[in-house]
Short mmCIF file of N, CA and C in Angstrom, two decimals:
data_model
loop_
_atom_site.label_atom_id
_atom_site.label_comp_id
_atom_site.label_asym_id
_atom_site.label_seq_id
_atom_site.Cartn_x
_atom_site.Cartn_y
_atom_site.Cartn_z
N MET J 1 18.42 3.37 -0.87
CA MET J 1 19.05 1.62 0.27
C MET J 1 18.68 1.49 0.53
N LYS J 2 18.52 2.79 1.96
CA LYS J 2 17.47 2.10 3.58
C LYS J 2 15.28 1.67 2.67
N LEU J 3 15.77 2.37 1.80
CA LEU J 3 14.07 2.37 1.55
C LEU J 3 14.14 0.59 0.75
N LEU J 4 15.04 0.81 0.41
CA LEU J 4 14.92 -1.00 -1.10
C LEU J 4 14.79 -1.98 1.02
N ILE J 5 15.87 -1.43 1.92
CA ILE J 5 15.94 -2.53 3.25
C ILE J 5 14.63 -2.63 3.71
N VAL J 6 12.99 -1.39 3.73
CA VAL J 6 12.69 -1.37 4.15
C VAL J 6 11.18 -2.66 3.10
N LEU J 7 11.45 -1.94 2.30
CA LEU J 7 10.59 -2.72 1.64
C LEU J 7 10.57 -4.56 1.95
N CYS J 8 12.10 -4.82 1.30
CA CYS J 8 12.24 -5.72 2.33
C CYS J 8 11.80 -6.51 3.10
N LEU J 9 12.19 -6.02 4.44
CA LEU J 9 12.00 -6.32 5.55
C LEU J 9 10.16 -6.47 5.60
N ALA J 10 9.56 -5.31 5.04
CA ALA J 10 7.67 -5.73 4.86
C ALA J 10 7.13 -6.45 4.29
N ALA J 11 7.87 -6.77 3.27
CA ALA J 11 7.89 -8.58 2.03
C ALA J 11 7.75 -9.71 2.99
N VAL J 12 9.15 -9.80 4.26
CA VAL J 12 9.66 -10.41 4.71
C VAL J 12 7.90 -10.87 5.60
N ALA J 13 8.51 -9.73 6.18
CA ALA J 13 7.02 -9.84 6.94
C ALA J 13 5.67 -10.28 7.07
N LEU J 14 5.19 -9.26 5.38
CA LEU J 14 3.86 -9.89 5.12
C LEU J 14 3.85 -11.25 4.51
N ALA J 15 5.40 -12.04 3.98
CA ALA J 15 5.04 -13.66 3.81
C ALA J 15 4.93 -14.72 4.60
N ARG J 16 4.59 -13.52 6.36
CA ARG J 16 4.40 -15.26 7.21
C ARG J 16 3.33 -15.56 7.53
N PRO J 17 3.15 -17.10 7.47
CA PRO J 17 1.32 -17.50 7.60
C PRO J 17 0.89 -16.46 8.24
N GLN J 18 -0.11 -16.35 8.19
CA GLN J 18 -1.19 -15.55 9.09
C GLN J 18 -1.52 -15.89 10.45
N SER J 19 -1.03 -17.37 10.94
CA SER J 19 -1.27 -17.70 11.55
C SER J 19 -0.10 -17.20 12.78
N GLU J 20 0.87 -16.92 12.25
CA GLU J 20 2.03 -16.31 13.44
C GLU J 20 1.98 -14.63 13.02
N ARG J 21 0.99 -14.35 12.71
CA ARG J 21 1.32 -12.45 12.63
C ARG J 21 0.31 -12.50 13.68
N ASP J 22 -0.95 -13.51 13.45
CA ASP J 22 -1.45 -13.22 13.79
C ASP J 22 -1.36 -13.90 16.00
N ALA J 23 -0.27 -14.12 16.48
CA ALA J 23 -0.40 -14.76 17.43
C ALA J 23 -0.57 -14.12 18.26
N THR J 24 -1.36 -14.08 20.34
CA THR J 24 -1.17 -13.96 20.75
C THR J 24 -0.76 -14.08 22.33
N ILE J 25 -0.66 -13.85 23.71
CA ILE J 25 -0.05 -14.50 24.42
C ILE J 25 -0.87 -15.06 25.36
N VAL J 26 -0.33 -16.27 26.03
CA VAL J 26 -2.00 -17.18 25.37
C VAL J 26 -1.13 -17.78 27.77
N ASP J 27 -0.21 -17.08 28.16
CA ASP J 27 0.38 -17.48 29.59
C ASP J 27 1.55 -16.31 29.40
N TYR J 28 1.85 -15.39 30.91
CA TYR J 28 2.54 -14.31 31.02
C TYR J 28 3.60 -14.19 32.75
N VAL J 29 4.16 -15.13 32.81
CA VAL J 29 4.51 -14.84 34.48
C VAL J 29 6.04 -14.15 34.14
N ASN J 30 6.29 -12.96 35.36
CA ASN J 30 6.96 -12.16 35.66
C ASN J 30 7.16 -11.61 37.16
N GLU J 31 8.52 -12.36 37.63
CA GLU J 31 8.38 -12.17 38.49
C GLU J 31 9.94 -11.97 39.64
N HIS J 32 9.75 -10.37 40.03
CA HIS J 32 10.99 -10.22 40.77
C HIS J 32 10.76 -9.72 42.10
N ARG J 33 12.46 -10.35 42.28
CA ARG J 33 11.88 -11.23 44.28
C ARG J 33 13.53 -9.67 44.82
N GLU J 34 12.75 -9.19 45.90
CA GLU J 34 13.44 -8.02 46.81
C GLU J 34 15.44 -8.80 46.09
N ASP J 35 15.61 -9.40 46.13
CA ASP J 35 17.19 -9.60 46.13
C ASP J 35 17.46 -10.01 44.50
N ASN J 36 17.02 -9.78 44.18
CA ASN J 36 16.77 -9.38 42.56
C ASN J 36 16.79 -11.10 41.48
N SER J 37 16.41 -11.29 42.24
CA SER J 37 16.31 -11.97 41.49
C SER J 37 15.12 -12.46 40.40
N TYR J 38 14.97 -12.95 39.77
CA TYR J 38 13.17 -13.09 38.90
C TYR J 38 12.91 -14.95 38.36
N ASP J 39 12.13 -14.64 38.03
CA ASP J 39 11.38 -15.70 36.24
C ASP J 39 10.71 -14.74 35.84
N PHE J 40 10.91 -15.41 34.89
CA PHE J 40 9.99 -15.66 33.71
C PHE J 40 9.54 -15.96 32.79
N SER J 41 8.47 -16.03 32.49
CA SER J 41 7.33 -17.32 31.14
C SER J 41 7.05 -16.68 30.52
N LEU J 42 6.90 -17.02 28.90
CA LEU J 42 5.78 -16.56 28.16
C LEU J 42 5.42 -17.76 27.55
N GLU J 43 4.26 -18.26 26.42
CA GLU J 43 3.84 -19.13 25.90
C GLU J 43 3.10 -17.95 25.50
N THR J 44 2.72 -18.40 23.60
CA THR J 44 2.17 -18.01 22.63
C THR J 44 1.35 -18.70 22.19
N SER J 45 0.56 -18.85 21.58
CA SER J 45 -0.52 -19.42 20.90
C SER J 45 -0.24 -20.27 20.09
N ASN J 46 0.73 -19.44 19.70
CA ASN J 46 1.67 -19.82 18.08
C ASN J 46 2.60 -21.24 18.38
N GLY J 47 2.33 -21.17 19.53
CA GLY J 47 3.62 -23.19 20.46
C GLY J 47 4.93 -22.31 20.42
N ILE J 48 5.22 -20.87 20.54
CA ILE J 48 6.19 -20.92 21.30
C ILE J 48 6.11 -20.38 22.77
N ILE J 49 7.79 -21.02 23.22
CA ILE J 49 7.93 -21.95 24.91
C ILE J 49 8.70 -20.46 25.09
N ARG J 50 9.09 -20.07 25.97
CA ARG J 50 9.85 -18.86 26.41
C ARG J 50 9.91 -18.94 28.02
N GLU J 51 11.13 -19.33 28.65
CA GLU J 51 11.17 -19.20 30.14
C GLU J 51 12.54 -18.57 30.38
N GLU J 52 12.49 -18.12 31.97
CA GLU J 52 13.87 -17.54 32.23
C GLU J 52 13.95 -17.38 33.46
N SER J 53 15.25 -17.51 34.01
CA SER J 53 15.08 -17.31 35.35
C SER J 53 16.56 -16.50 35.79
N GLY J 54 16.31 -15.38 36.67
CA GLY J 54 18.08 -14.89 36.92
C GLY J 54 18.31 -14.85 38.31
N LEU J 55 20.33 -14.96 38.74
CA LEU J 55 20.24 -15.03 40.30
C LEU J 55 21.00 -13.42 40.38
N SER J 56 20.58 -12.53 41.51
CA SER J 56 21.99 -11.72 41.78
C SER J 56 22.85 -12.36 42.03
N TYR J 57 24.00 -11.76 42.18
CA TYR J 57 25.73 -11.84 42.86
C TYR J 57 26.01 -10.73 43.25
N PRO J 58 26.08 -9.79 44.09
CA PRO J 58 26.39 -8.36 44.25
C PRO J 58 27.62 -9.23 44.65
N GLY J 59 28.70 -7.84 44.32
CA GLY J 59 30.06 -7.14 44.49
C GLY J 59 30.35 -6.74 45.86
N ALA J 60 31.42 -6.66 46.00
CA ALA J 60 31.93 -5.93 47.45
C ALA J 60 31.65 -4.41 47.51
N ASP J 61 31.60 -4.06 46.22
CA ASP J 61 31.11 -1.98 45.96
C ASP J 61 30.01 -2.52 45.68
N SER J 62 29.78 -0.39 45.42
CA SER J 62 28.20 -0.37 44.61
C SER J 62 28.64 -0.89 42.78
N GLU J 63 27.63 -1.41 41.79
CA GLU J 63 27.77 -1.28 40.82
C GLU J 63 28.81 -2.86 40.33
N THR J 64 29.77 -3.90 40.94
CA THR J 64 30.12 -4.98 40.98
C THR J 64 28.75 -5.92 41.58
N GLY J 65 29.41 -6.78 40.67
CA GLY J 65 29.14 -8.37 41.00
C GLY J 65 29.39 -8.62 39.28
N SER J 66 27.81 -10.34 39.84
CA SER J 66 27.30 -10.64 38.78
C SER J 66 26.32 -11.00 38.36
N TYR J 67 26.01 -11.54 37.58
CA TYR J 67 24.61 -12.15 37.75
C TYR J 67 24.26 -13.22 37.23
N THR J 68 23.93 -14.65 36.92
CA THR J 68 23.67 -15.85 35.94
C THR J 68 22.49 -15.86 35.80
N GLN J 69 21.68 -16.38 34.15
CA GLN J 69 20.49 -16.56 33.98
C GLN J 69 21.07 -18.27 33.55
N SER J 70 19.11 -18.32 33.79
CA SER J 70 19.48 -19.41 32.65
C SER J 70 17.85 -19.91 32.06
N GLY J 71 17.99 -19.95 31.10
CA GLY J 71 16.47 -20.11 31.12
C GLY J 71 16.30 -21.09 29.92
N SER J 72 15.18 -21.10 28.84
CA SER J 72 14.88 -21.80 27.27
C SER J 72 13.97 -21.36 26.95
N PHE J 73 14.03 -22.36 24.83
CA PHE J 73 13.02 -21.53 24.40
C PHE J 73 12.63 -22.70 23.28
N GLU J 74 11.53 -22.28 23.36
CA GLU J 74 11.07 -23.58 21.84
C GLU J 74 10.13 -23.44 21.56
N PHE J 75 9.99 -23.60 19.88
CA PHE J 75 9.59 -22.91 19.30
C PHE J 75 9.10 -24.30 17.69
N THR J 76 7.74 -23.81 16.81
CA THR J 76 7.31 -25.01 15.77
C THR J 76 7.42 -24.71 14.80
N HIS J 77 9.07 -25.46 13.70
CA HIS J 77 8.38 -24.53 11.84
C HIS J 77 7.61 -25.05 12.32
N PRO J 78 7.86 -25.06 10.37
CA PRO J 78 5.64 -24.62 9.58
C PRO J 78 6.04 -26.43 9.13
N ASP J 79 7.24 -27.41 9.03
CA ASP J 79 6.88 -28.79 8.31
C ASP J 79 6.97 -29.45 10.01
N GLY J 80 7.00 -28.61 10.87
CA GLY J 80 6.29 -29.53 11.89
C GLY J 80 7.52 -29.91 13.25
N THR J 81 8.90 -29.55 12.33
CA THR J 81 10.26 -29.94 13.49
C THR J 81 9.90 -28.36 14.67
N VAL J 82 10.31 -29.69 15.20
CA VAL J 82 10.59 -28.90 17.07
C VAL J 82 11.65 -27.96 17.56
N THR J 83 12.46 -27.30 17.58
CA THR J 83 13.59 -26.76 17.61
C THR J 83 13.45 -26.34 19.71
N TYR J 84 14.71 -26.95 20.26
CA TYR J 84 14.34 -26.53 21.88
C TYR J 84 16.13 -26.02 22.66
N LEU J 85 16.52 -24.89 22.25
CA LEU J 85 17.41 -24.77 23.09
C LEU J 85 17.69 -24.26 24.36
N SER J 86 18.34 -24.21 25.24
CA SER J 86 18.66 -24.13 26.36
C SER J 86 19.79 -23.43 26.93
N PHE J 87 19.85 -22.41 28.32
CA PHE J 87 21.12 -21.69 27.42
C PHE J 87 21.74 -21.00 29.36
N LEU J 88 22.41 -21.16 29.43
CA LEU J 88 23.25 -20.18 31.18
C LEU J 88 23.98 -19.24 30.55
N ALA J 89 23.65 -18.52 31.67
CA ALA J 89 25.32 -17.18 31.29
C ALA J 89 24.78 -17.01 32.57
N ASP J 90 25.91 -16.91 32.96
CA ASP J 90 27.26 -16.90 33.83
C ASP J 90 28.98 -15.27 33.62
N GLU J 91 29.04 -16.41 34.26
CA GLU J 91 30.33 -15.30 34.90
C GLU J 91 31.80 -15.98 33.72
N ASN J 92 31.06 -17.12 33.46
CA ASN J 92 31.92 -17.67 31.76
C ASN J 92 32.13 -17.47 30.13
N GLY J 93 30.77 -16.75 30.26
CA GLY J 93 30.24 -16.01 29.59
C GLY J 93 28.50 -16.69 28.93
N TYR J 94 27.47 -17.11 27.12
CA TYR J 94 26.55 -17.11 27.15
C TYR J 94 26.15 -18.64 26.73
N GLN J 95 25.85 -19.90 27.48
CA GLN J 95 26.57 -21.18 26.65
C GLN J 95 25.90 -22.13 26.10
N PRO J 96 24.48 -21.70 25.51
CA PRO J 96 23.49 -22.06 25.02
C PRO J 96 23.93 -23.72 24.49
N GLU J 97 23.09 -24.40 24.72
CA GLU J 97 23.00 -26.23 24.59
C GLU J 97 21.16 -26.58 23.44
N SER J 98 20.98 -26.80 22.33
CA SER J 98 21.09 -27.27 21.35
C SER J 98 21.09 -28.24 20.08
N ASP J 99 20.74 -29.02 19.55
CA ASP J 99 20.76 -30.51 18.65
C ASP J 99 20.56 -29.53 17.69
N ALA J 100 19.88 -27.74 17.81
CA ALA J 100 19.78 -26.91 16.35
C ALA J 100 20.69 -26.01 16.01
N LEU J 101 22.25 -26.31 16.98
CA LEU J 101 23.29 -25.52 17.06
C LEU J 101 25.03 -26.95 16.30
N PRO J 102 25.28 -26.14 15.21
CA PRO J 102 26.20 -26.88 14.54
C PRO J 102 27.24 -27.27 15.44
N VAL J 103 27.80 -28.03 15.72
CA VAL J 103 29.26 -28.65 16.82
C VAL J 103 30.18 -28.17 16.03
N PHE J 104 31.37 -27.92 16.80
CA PHE J 104 32.17 -27.57 16.81
C PHE J 104 32.96 -28.59 16.12
N THR J 105 34.15 -29.32 15.81
CA THR J 105 34.91 -30.24 16.23
C THR J 105 36.42 -29.81 16.41
N GLY J 106 36.47 -29.19 16.99
CA GLY J 106 37.59 -28.22 17.45
C GLY J 106 39.20 -28.35 16.57
N ARG J 107 38.76 -28.72 14.73
CA ARG J 107 40.14 -28.49 13.78
C ARG J 107 38.85 -27.49 13.02
N VAL J 108 40.13 -26.59 12.12
CA VAL J 108 39.80 -25.81 11.57
C VAL J 108 40.52 -25.94 10.15
N ASP J 109 40.57 -26.45 8.93
CA ASP J 109 41.51 -26.43 7.57
C ASP J 109 41.27 -25.28 7.37
N ILE J 110 42.21 -25.04 6.90
CA ILE J 110 42.93 -23.52 5.93
C ILE J 110 43.42 -24.08 5.27
N GLN J 111 43.02 -23.81 3.75
CA GLN J 111 44.77 -24.07 2.74
C GLN J 111 45.48 -23.27 2.16
N ASP J 112 46.65 -22.51 1.52
CA ASP J 112 47.03 -21.84 1.22
C ASP J 112 46.36 -21.53 -0.13
N ALA J 113 46.91 -20.31 -0.50
CA ALA J 113 45.91 -19.67 -1.35
C ALA J 113 46.93 -20.00 -3.08
#
């Protein structure tokens, strides 16, 4: 079974266009500061863009506190459609925003079997 999974993954990887497999990093920034905040950005030759910033909020005791992260990523599908997603991750959890995400209407209809 494991061999079948590995072969399937290899087939998917090889089925991608050559341009996607040969993407290179064209811009990379990774800055860490003494206050444990950071900025990170990455852009690849196939149009993937990723940015993120983080800020540490120390707690009263060691090994406590919280971290707030925000960022985004963008990529272009083979059909030319661009997907953009931004996010905030803090004490309230991971909060993504994107037109590509399904919208929950707040109602789930469950019928009796």
